[in-house]
Amino acid sequence: MTVKANHCETMTDVRANVDRIDRLLVALMAERLNYIEQAARIKQSRDAVRDEDRIEDVITKVKAQCRADGFDEDMAERMWRAMMEDFIAHEFVKWDGLRS
């Protein structure tokens, strides 16, 4: 299945839809960050913060979703790896802060 976008007649329409999607993405990223912060609280070892197996599992699942939704897998992989690195860095800061 390929996700269909709203039909737009003008750049104003395009920009309004992009802005709408950006608001949704920010809300989802904030929710994801909350789970990352909970992981920092739950993980007993600092070594558990970076989990290479989990990173690869996430990438595999994202690529499968890309195939279902018609999104470029390579682009998604680059985006998710960059995003996960930022989340992991944040989780290290949170993990350390909770135990200092």
XYZ file of N, CA and C in Angstrom:
300
model
N 0.841 -1.180 0.000
C 0.000 0.000 0.000
C 0.884 1.240 0.000
N 0.552 2.185 -0.802
C 1.253 3.460 -0.815
C 0.362 4.503 -0.153
N 0.933 5.233 0.788
C 0.184 6.275 1.474
C -0.088 7.398 0.489
N -1.327 7.809 0.411
C -1.718 8.869 -0.519
C -1.760 10.202 0.203
N -1.253 11.229 -0.449
C -1.298 12.582 0.089
C -2.554 13.277 -0.423
N -2.978 14.290 0.299
C -4.083 15.121 -0.161
C -3.699 15.785 -1.479
N -4.661 15.910 -2.369
C -4.416 16.614 -3.630
C -4.326 18.108 -3.336
N -3.308 18.754 -3.866
C -3.105 20.186 -3.658
C -3.147 20.915 -4.997
N -3.729 22.097 -4.973
C -3.803 22.943 -6.174
C -2.786 24.075 -6.124
N -2.360 24.442 -4.904
C -1.468 25.594 -4.748
C -0.343 25.249 -3.788
N 0.702 26.067 -3.815
C 1.790 25.900 -2.845
C 1.299 26.170 -1.431
N 0.301 27.012 -1.275
C -0.292 27.241 0.054
C -0.882 25.942 0.584
N -1.560 25.192 -0.282
C -2.102 23.894 0.110
C -0.993 22.925 0.492
N 0.046 22.879 -0.341
C 1.186 21.991 -0.060
C 1.790 22.341 1.297
N 2.070 23.613 1.525
C 2.716 24.044 2.764
C 1.826 23.796 3.978
N 0.540 24.001 3.833
C -0.372 23.739 4.944
C -0.344 22.261 5.325
N -0.290 21.381 4.331
C -0.225 19.948 4.617
C 1.110 19.540 5.203
N 2.202 20.108 4.694
C 3.517 19.821 5.272
C 3.553 20.293 6.727
N 3.035 21.481 6.996
C 2.999 21.993 8.370
C 2.155 21.097 9.274
N 1.039 20.605 8.762
C 0.173 19.691 9.528
C 0.935 18.410 9.874
N 1.631 17.870 8.896
C 2.404 16.649 9.129
C 3.533 16.911 10.119
N 4.208 18.053 9.996
C 5.280 18.394 10.940
C 4.757 18.434 12.373
N 3.565 18.999 12.575
C 2.986 19.029 13.928
C 2.749 17.617 14.449
N 2.260 16.741 13.587
C 2.046 15.345 13.988
C 3.368 14.653 14.301
N 4.370 14.897 13.470
C 5.679 14.277 13.698
C 6.300 14.735 15.013
N 6.190 16.027 15.307
C 6.737 16.538 16.569
C 6.042 15.859 17.754
N 4.734 15.730 17.687
C 4.003 15.067 18.768
C 4.452 13.614 18.922
N 4.640 12.916 17.813
C 5.097 11.524 17.876
C 6.527 11.421 18.395
N 7.382 12.355 17.990
C 8.759 12.342 18.477
C 8.804 12.633 19.979
N 7.950 13.532 20.437
C 7.890 13.819 21.871
C 7.445 12.576 22.640
N 6.493 11.849 22.097
C 6.047 10.605 22.736
C 7.181 9.584 22.743
N 7.892 9.469 21.629
C 9.022 8.532 21.549
C 10.086 8.898 22.581
N 10.372 10.194 22.706
C 11.361 10.648 23.674
C 10.958 10.274 25.096
N 9.676 10.348 25.387
C 9.204 9.953 26.714
C 9.533 8.490 26.996
N 9.358 7.634 25.999
C 9.702 6.223 26.186
C 11.206 6.026 26.342
N 11.988 6.804 25.630
C 13.446 6.728 25.770
C 13.848 7.123 27.192
N 13.212 8.157 27.720
C 13.516 8.590 29.089
C 13.083 7.534 30.104
N 11.993 6.847 29.828
C 11.595 5.752 30.712
C 12.604 4.604 30.635
N 13.128 4.352 29.443
C 14.152 3.314 29.292
C 15.382 3.662 30.126
N 15.761 4.948 30.145
C 16.912 5.371 30.957
C 16.676 5.079 32.430
N 15.453 5.218 32.866
C 15.110 4.931 34.269
C 15.122 3.432 34.545
N 14.669 2.652 33.575
C 14.495 1.212 33.775
C 15.799 0.431 33.625
N 16.647 0.816 32.683
C 17.876 0.066 32.421
C 18.806 0.145 33.630
N 19.284 -1.003 34.048
C 20.122 -1.083 35.238
C 21.588 -0.767 34.970
N 22.019 -0.965 33.727
C 23.426 -0.785 33.388
C 23.573 0.273 32.297
N 24.588 1.118 32.425
C 24.863 2.122 31.395
C 25.202 1.436 30.067
N 25.804 0.254 30.140
C 26.131 -0.501 28.935
C 24.878 -0.918 28.161
N 23.742 -0.965 28.826
C 22.490 -1.359 28.174
C 21.858 -0.222 27.383
N 22.339 1.003 27.581
C 21.736 2.142 26.890
C 21.872 1.978 25.375
N 23.048 1.664 24.911
C 23.257 1.439 23.469
C 23.126 -0.049 23.208
N 22.102 -0.422 22.450
C 21.802 -1.829 22.176
C 21.822 -2.037 20.660
N 22.941 -2.502 20.160
C 23.118 -2.654 18.713
C 22.079 -3.595 18.104
N 21.739 -4.669 18.817
C 20.722 -5.589 18.300
C 19.378 -4.881 18.156
N 19.029 -4.057 19.132
C 17.761 -3.319 19.066
C 17.788 -2.304 17.918
N 18.917 -1.649 17.720
C 19.029 -0.693 16.613
C 18.739 -1.393 15.290
N 19.355 -2.538 15.070
C 19.152 -3.270 13.818
C 17.727 -3.792 13.707
N 17.132 -4.189 14.833
C 15.741 -4.630 14.839
C 14.810 -3.489 14.418
N 15.051 -2.309 14.946
C 14.235 -1.144 14.577
C 14.374 -0.864 13.084
N 15.598 -0.886 12.568
C 15.826 -0.621 11.146
C 15.097 -1.649 10.284
N 15.155 -2.902 10.670
C 14.457 -3.957 9.926
C 12.955 -3.687 9.891
N 12.397 -3.315 11.022
C 10.955 -3.039 11.092
C 10.586 -1.792 10.296
N 11.419 -0.782 10.353
C 11.158 0.448 9.597
C 11.179 0.154 8.097
N 12.157 -0.622 7.654
C 12.232 -0.948 6.228
C 11.007 -1.750 5.776
N 10.544 -2.650 6.615
C 9.333 -3.407 6.275
C 8.137 -2.467 6.151
N 8.042 -1.504 7.042
C 6.954 -0.536 6.969
C 7.081 0.328 5.721
N 8.318 0.651 5.346
C 8.541 1.415 4.115
C 8.003 0.664 2.903
N 8.264 -0.622 2.865
C 7.769 -1.429 1.738
C 6.245 -1.420 1.705
N 5.619 -1.479 2.864
C 4.152 -1.470 2.929
C 3.570 -0.121 2.520
N 4.278 0.961 2.866
C 3.741 2.304 2.652
C 4.313 3.021 1.437
N 5.255 2.388 0.741
C 5.813 3.010 -0.449
C 6.784 4.139 -0.157
N 7.587 3.976 0.886
C 8.572 5.003 1.245
C 9.966 4.461 0.961
N 10.875 5.310 0.541
C 12.239 4.918 0.200
C 12.960 4.352 1.422
N 13.353 3.086 1.343
C 13.994 2.408 2.479
C 15.337 3.015 2.852
N 16.135 3.377 1.845
C 17.455 3.943 2.126
C 17.332 5.286 2.841
N 16.408 6.105 2.376
C 16.187 7.398 3.022
C 15.725 7.194 4.467
N 14.792 6.282 4.646
C 14.284 6.015 5.994
C 15.399 5.506 6.904
N 16.232 4.613 6.385
C 17.313 4.085 7.213
C 18.256 5.200 7.665
N 18.627 6.082 6.744
C 19.498 7.207 7.129
C 18.831 8.078 8.191
N 17.553 8.360 7.994
C 16.830 9.206 8.948
C 16.731 8.535 10.314
N 16.369 7.254 10.330
C 16.200 6.555 11.610
C 17.525 6.385 12.338
N 18.581 6.083 11.608
C 19.881 5.940 12.286
C 20.307 7.261 12.919
N 20.129 8.356 12.213
C 20.472 9.670 12.779
C 19.584 9.971 13.986
N 18.296 9.727 13.843
C 17.369 9.968 14.945
C 17.730 9.116 16.164
N 17.993 7.836 15.936
C 18.310 6.950 17.056
C 19.600 7.373 17.748
N 20.590 7.844 16.984
C 21.826 8.322 17.622
C 21.532 9.483 18.568
N 20.674 10.402 18.146
C 20.307 11.519 19.026
C 19.542 11.035 20.254
N 18.629 10.101 20.058
C 17.885 9.566 21.192
C 18.805 8.802 22.150
N 19.735 8.052 21.609
C 20.686 7.320 22.462
C 21.538 8.298 23.255
N 22.024 9.345 22.613
C 22.811 10.364 23.322
C 21.990 10.971 24.455
N 20.725 11.255 24.191
C 19.840 11.803 25.221
C 19.643 10.801 26.358
N 19.479 9.542 25.985
C 19.281 8.509 27.003
C 20.510 8.385 27.900
N 21.713 8.492 27.351
C 22.924 8.467 28.172
C 22.906 9.617 29.182
N 22.545 10.810 28.717
C 22.483 11.972 29.612
C 21.461 11.722 30.717
N 20.290 11.206 30.357
C 19.250 10.928 31.350
C 19.698 9.843 32.315
N 20.287 8.773 31.772
C 20.736 7.658 32.615
C 21.742 8.174 33.648
N 22.713 8.942 33.174
C 23.726 9.492 34.082
C 23.096 10.422 35.103
N 22.190 11.266 34.669
C 21.543 12.214 35.573
C 20.736 11.541 36.658
N 20.103 10.459 36.328
C 19.292 9.735 37.322
C 20.163 9.037 38.374
N 21.422 8.834 38.061
C 22.289 8.073 38.960
C 23.421 8.899 39.546
N 23.388 10.211 39.337
C 24.465 11.048 39.868
C 24.164 11.516 41.286
